[in-house]
Structure formats: structure tokens, C-alpha cells
Amino acid sequence: MSQSFRPPDTELFRTLWARQEGCCALCGLAMPESRFDLAHAALWKKQRPTFDHIRPRAAGGSDKPDNLQLAHAACNKRKGARVE
Ligand SMILES: [Zn+2]
């Protein structure tokens, strides 16, 4: 897997980013816009914005914008690991 230093520059990403004003949907803190906002690549790996399915795909959630939000990679991972 290639390591990206920037979030995906897609219309969907920009729409969600604007809607959330650059904040994580799970913890509410600001997300970095690029690797170069942070001192270390390791931080970027944890804090980079990622797409989160509000209703998990495993539970039948769609890939449509109304089922997606942006969250830190670490928050997304934490949520994904939660057993419900
Ligand atoms: Zn977060």
C-alpha cells in the first residue's frame, strides 16, 4: 500500500471536510490537512483524515456520502475494533 501524504482530493472528501469544518467526526478535534502540518510521519499515520462508514459496511451500510464521515485514522481504527 502506498503511503499518501495528503488526503484524497476528491469532491466527496472536500464536501465532507467542509461539512465537518476539518474536524474528526468521532472525537471532534481538528484533523491535519497534510503530512506537512505535523512534525512526524508517525503522527500523520494516526491522525490523517480517513473515510468512516457511519453504518458499517459489514452491517449493510452504503458508500454514499450520507453514510460517510471523516475521522482520524486512529479514531476510525478504534471504532472499527469495537465489538457491538
Ligand atoms: Zn478523532
Short mmCIF file of N, CA and C and ligand atoms in Angstrom, two decimals:
data_model
loop_
_atom_site.label_atom_id
_atom_site.label_comp_id
_atom_site.label_asym_id
_atom_site.label_seq_id
_atom_site.Cartn_x
_atom_site.Cartn_y
_atom_site.Cartn_z
N MET A 1 0.85 -1.20 0.00
CA MET A 1 0.00 0.00 0.00
C MET A 1 0.88 1.24 0.00
N SER A 2 0.56 2.19 -0.86
CA SER A 2 1.38 3.39 -0.93
C SER A 2 1.02 4.35 0.20
N GLN A 3 2.00 5.04 0.68
CA GLN A 3 1.75 5.99 1.76
C GLN A 3 1.46 7.36 1.18
N SER A 4 0.27 7.85 1.46
CA SER A 4 -0.14 9.14 0.94
C SER A 4 0.13 10.23 1.96
N PHE A 5 0.65 11.35 1.48
CA PHE A 5 0.93 12.46 2.38
C PHE A 5 -0.18 13.49 2.37
N ARG A 6 -1.18 13.23 1.58
CA ARG A 6 -2.31 14.15 1.52
C ARG A 6 -3.60 13.35 1.49
N PRO A 7 -4.67 13.95 2.02
CA PRO A 7 -5.95 13.25 1.89
C PRO A 7 -6.38 13.21 0.43
N PRO A 8 -7.27 12.31 0.09
CA PRO A 8 -7.71 12.22 -1.31
C PRO A 8 -8.37 13.52 -1.76
N ASP A 9 -7.98 14.02 -2.92
CA ASP A 9 -8.53 15.27 -3.41
C ASP A 9 -9.74 14.97 -4.29
N THR A 10 -10.78 14.55 -3.66
CA THR A 10 -12.00 14.22 -4.41
C THR A 10 -13.13 15.14 -3.95
N GLU A 11 -14.17 15.20 -4.76
CA GLU A 11 -15.31 16.03 -4.43
C GLU A 11 -15.93 15.56 -3.12
N LEU A 12 -16.02 14.24 -2.97
CA LEU A 12 -16.61 13.67 -1.76
C LEU A 12 -15.82 14.11 -0.53
N PHE A 13 -14.48 14.00 -0.63
CA PHE A 13 -13.65 14.40 0.50
C PHE A 13 -13.86 15.87 0.84
N ARG A 14 -13.84 16.71 -0.19
CA ARG A 14 -13.98 18.16 0.05
C ARG A 14 -15.35 18.49 0.65
N THR A 15 -16.38 17.78 0.21
CA THR A 15 -17.72 18.02 0.74
C THR A 15 -17.78 17.68 2.22
N LEU A 16 -17.24 16.52 2.58
CA LEU A 16 -17.27 16.09 3.98
C LEU A 16 -16.38 17.00 4.83
N TRP A 17 -15.22 17.35 4.29
CA TRP A 17 -14.29 18.21 5.01
C TRP A 17 -14.96 19.55 5.34
N ALA A 18 -15.64 20.13 4.36
CA ALA A 18 -16.32 21.41 4.56
C ALA A 18 -17.47 21.26 5.56
N ARG A 19 -18.20 20.17 5.45
CA ARG A 19 -19.35 19.94 6.34
C ARG A 19 -18.87 19.81 7.79
N GLN A 20 -17.74 19.15 8.00
CA GLN A 20 -17.23 18.93 9.35
C GLN A 20 -16.23 20.01 9.77
N GLU A 21 -15.97 20.97 8.88
CA GLU A 21 -15.02 22.04 9.13
C GLU A 21 -13.65 21.51 9.56
N GLY A 22 -13.24 20.40 8.95
CA GLY A 22 -11.92 19.86 9.20
C GLY A 22 -11.76 19.13 10.52
N CYS A 23 -12.90 18.86 11.18
CA CYS A 23 -12.82 18.18 12.48
C CYS A 23 -13.24 16.72 12.37
N CYS A 24 -12.64 15.91 13.22
CA CYS A 24 -12.92 14.48 13.27
C CYS A 24 -14.37 14.25 13.74
N ALA A 25 -15.08 13.39 13.05
CA ALA A 25 -16.48 13.12 13.41
C ALA A 25 -16.58 12.29 14.69
N LEU A 26 -15.51 11.64 15.06
CA LEU A 26 -15.57 10.76 16.23
C LEU A 26 -15.09 11.43 17.52
N CYS A 27 -14.00 12.20 17.45
CA CYS A 27 -13.51 12.83 18.68
C CYS A 27 -13.70 14.35 18.67
N GLY A 28 -14.01 14.93 17.51
CA GLY A 28 -14.30 16.36 17.44
C GLY A 28 -13.08 17.26 17.33
N LEU A 29 -11.89 16.69 17.33
CA LEU A 29 -10.68 17.51 17.22
C LEU A 29 -10.32 17.74 15.75
N ALA A 30 -9.54 18.79 15.52
CA ALA A 30 -9.14 19.13 14.15
C ALA A 30 -8.26 18.03 13.55
N MET A 31 -8.40 17.85 12.26
CA MET A 31 -7.56 16.88 11.55
C MET A 31 -6.54 17.64 10.71
N PRO A 32 -5.34 17.11 10.55
CA PRO A 32 -4.34 17.78 9.71
C PRO A 32 -4.72 17.69 8.24
N GLU A 33 -4.42 18.74 7.48
CA GLU A 33 -4.76 18.72 6.06
C GLU A 33 -3.72 18.02 5.23
N SER A 34 -2.50 17.95 5.76
CA SER A 34 -1.47 17.22 5.04
C SER A 34 -0.40 16.78 6.02
N ARG A 35 0.42 15.87 5.56
CA ARG A 35 1.53 15.35 6.35
C ARG A 35 2.40 16.49 6.88
N PHE A 36 2.49 17.58 6.11
CA PHE A 36 3.42 18.65 6.45
C PHE A 36 2.88 19.61 7.50
N ASP A 37 1.64 19.34 7.99
CA ASP A 37 1.13 20.07 9.16
C ASP A 37 1.68 19.46 10.44
N LEU A 38 2.33 18.32 10.34
CA LEU A 38 2.76 17.58 11.52
C LEU A 38 4.27 17.38 11.52
N ALA A 39 4.82 17.17 12.73
CA ALA A 39 6.26 17.04 12.86
C ALA A 39 6.76 15.67 12.40
N HIS A 40 5.92 14.66 12.55
CA HIS A 40 6.39 13.30 12.27
C HIS A 40 5.43 12.52 11.39
N ALA A 41 5.99 11.72 10.52
CA ALA A 41 5.18 10.87 9.65
C ALA A 41 4.34 9.91 10.49
N ALA A 42 4.86 9.52 11.66
CA ALA A 42 4.12 8.59 12.52
C ALA A 42 2.81 9.23 13.01
N LEU A 43 2.86 10.54 13.26
CA LEU A 43 1.65 11.25 13.69
C LEU A 43 0.64 11.31 12.56
N TRP A 44 1.14 11.57 11.37
CA TRP A 44 0.27 11.65 10.20
C TRP A 44 -0.46 10.32 10.01
N LYS A 45 0.27 9.24 10.22
CA LYS A 45 -0.30 7.91 10.04
C LYS A 45 -1.50 7.71 10.97
N LYS A 46 -1.41 8.27 12.18
CA LYS A 46 -2.50 8.13 13.16
C LYS A 46 -3.59 9.16 12.97
N GLN A 47 -3.19 10.38 12.57
CA GLN A 47 -4.15 11.49 12.58
C GLN A 47 -4.71 11.84 11.21
N ARG A 48 -4.19 11.23 10.17
CA ARG A 48 -4.66 11.61 8.83
C ARG A 48 -6.16 11.35 8.73
N PRO A 49 -6.85 12.22 7.96
CA PRO A 49 -8.29 12.01 7.80
C PRO A 49 -8.59 10.78 6.96
N THR A 50 -9.54 10.00 7.41
CA THR A 50 -9.95 8.81 6.66
C THR A 50 -11.47 8.80 6.56
N PHE A 51 -11.97 8.06 5.59
CA PHE A 51 -13.43 7.90 5.46
C PHE A 51 -13.91 6.86 6.46
N ASP A 52 -14.95 7.24 7.19
CA ASP A 52 -15.55 6.31 8.15
C ASP A 52 -17.00 6.06 7.73
N HIS A 53 -17.40 4.81 7.73
CA HIS A 53 -18.80 4.48 7.44
C HIS A 53 -19.61 4.66 8.73
N ILE A 54 -20.61 5.52 8.70
CA ILE A 54 -21.45 5.75 9.88
C ILE A 54 -22.14 4.43 10.24
N ARG A 55 -22.76 3.83 9.24
CA ARG A 55 -23.28 2.48 9.42
C ARG A 55 -22.27 1.55 8.74
N PRO A 56 -21.62 0.68 9.49
CA PRO A 56 -20.54 -0.13 8.91
C PRO A 56 -20.97 -0.91 7.67
N ARG A 57 -20.05 -1.05 6.74
CA ARG A 57 -20.34 -1.83 5.54
C ARG A 57 -20.76 -3.25 5.92
N ALA A 58 -20.13 -3.77 6.95
CA ALA A 58 -20.43 -5.14 7.39
C ALA A 58 -21.89 -5.26 7.82
N ALA A 59 -22.48 -4.12 8.24
CA ALA A 59 -23.88 -4.12 8.67
C ALA A 59 -24.80 -3.63 7.57
N GLY A 60 -24.28 -3.59 6.33
CA GLY A 60 -25.12 -3.21 5.20
C GLY A 60 -25.07 -1.73 4.86
N GLY A 61 -24.15 -0.97 5.48
CA GLY A 61 -24.03 0.47 5.19
C GLY A 61 -23.54 0.70 3.77
N SER A 62 -23.96 1.82 3.19
CA SER A 62 -23.59 2.11 1.80
C SER A 62 -22.32 2.95 1.73
N ASP A 63 -21.83 3.14 0.50
CA ASP A 63 -20.68 4.00 0.25
C ASP A 63 -21.13 5.40 -0.16
N LYS A 64 -22.39 5.71 0.07
CA LYS A 64 -22.90 7.02 -0.33
C LYS A 64 -22.50 8.09 0.69
N PRO A 65 -22.42 9.35 0.22
CA PRO A 65 -21.97 10.44 1.10
C PRO A 65 -22.75 10.55 2.40
N ASP A 66 -24.06 10.21 2.38
CA ASP A 66 -24.82 10.36 3.62
C ASP A 66 -24.51 9.27 4.64
N ASN A 67 -23.73 8.28 4.23
CA ASN A 67 -23.30 7.26 5.20
C ASN A 67 -21.81 7.39 5.52
N LEU A 68 -21.19 8.47 5.02
CA LEU A 68 -19.75 8.62 5.25
C LEU A 68 -19.44 9.87 6.06
N GLN A 69 -18.39 9.79 6.83
CA GLN A 69 -17.89 10.95 7.56
C GLN A 69 -16.38 10.81 7.60
N LEU A 70 -15.69 11.89 7.98
CA LEU A 70 -14.24 11.85 8.08
C LEU A 70 -13.83 11.73 9.53
N ALA A 71 -12.83 10.89 9.77
CA ALA A 71 -12.32 10.71 11.12
C ALA A 71 -10.82 10.44 11.07
N HIS A 72 -10.13 10.79 12.15
CA HIS A 72 -8.71 10.44 12.26
C HIS A 72 -8.55 8.94 12.00
N ALA A 73 -7.45 8.56 11.40
CA ALA A 73 -7.19 7.14 11.15
C ALA A 73 -7.26 6.35 12.45
N ALA A 74 -6.67 6.91 13.54
CA ALA A 74 -6.64 6.19 14.82
C ALA A 74 -8.05 6.04 15.41
N CYS A 75 -8.87 7.08 15.28
CA CYS A 75 -10.24 7.02 15.81
C CYS A 75 -11.06 6.00 15.02
N ASN A 76 -10.87 6.03 13.72
CA ASN A 76 -11.58 5.12 12.83
C ASN A 76 -11.22 3.67 13.17
N LYS A 77 -9.95 3.45 13.40
CA LYS A 77 -9.46 2.11 13.72
C LYS A 77 -10.03 1.64 15.06
N ARG A 78 -10.05 2.58 16.01
CA ARG A 78 -10.57 2.27 17.34
C ARG A 78 -12.05 1.88 17.25
N LYS A 79 -12.78 2.67 16.46
CA LYS A 79 -14.21 2.39 16.30
C LYS A 79 -14.41 1.04 15.61
N GLY A 80 -13.59 0.81 14.59
CA GLY A 80 -13.70 -0.43 13.82
C GLY A 80 -13.44 -1.65 14.66
N ALA A 81 -12.58 -1.48 15.68
CA ALA A 81 -12.21 -2.62 16.51
C ALA A 81 -13.25 -2.92 17.58
N ARG A 82 -14.17 -1.97 17.76
CA ARG A 82 -15.17 -2.14 18.81
C ARG A 82 -16.14 -3.25 18.46
N VAL A 83 -16.41 -4.06 19.41
CA VAL A 83 -17.36 -5.15 19.18
C VAL A 83 -18.73 -4.71 19.68
N GLU A 84 -19.71 -4.77 18.80
CA GLU A 84 -21.06 -4.32 19.21
C GLU A 84 -22.03 -5.48 19.26
ZN ZN B 1 -10.51 11.76 16.04
#
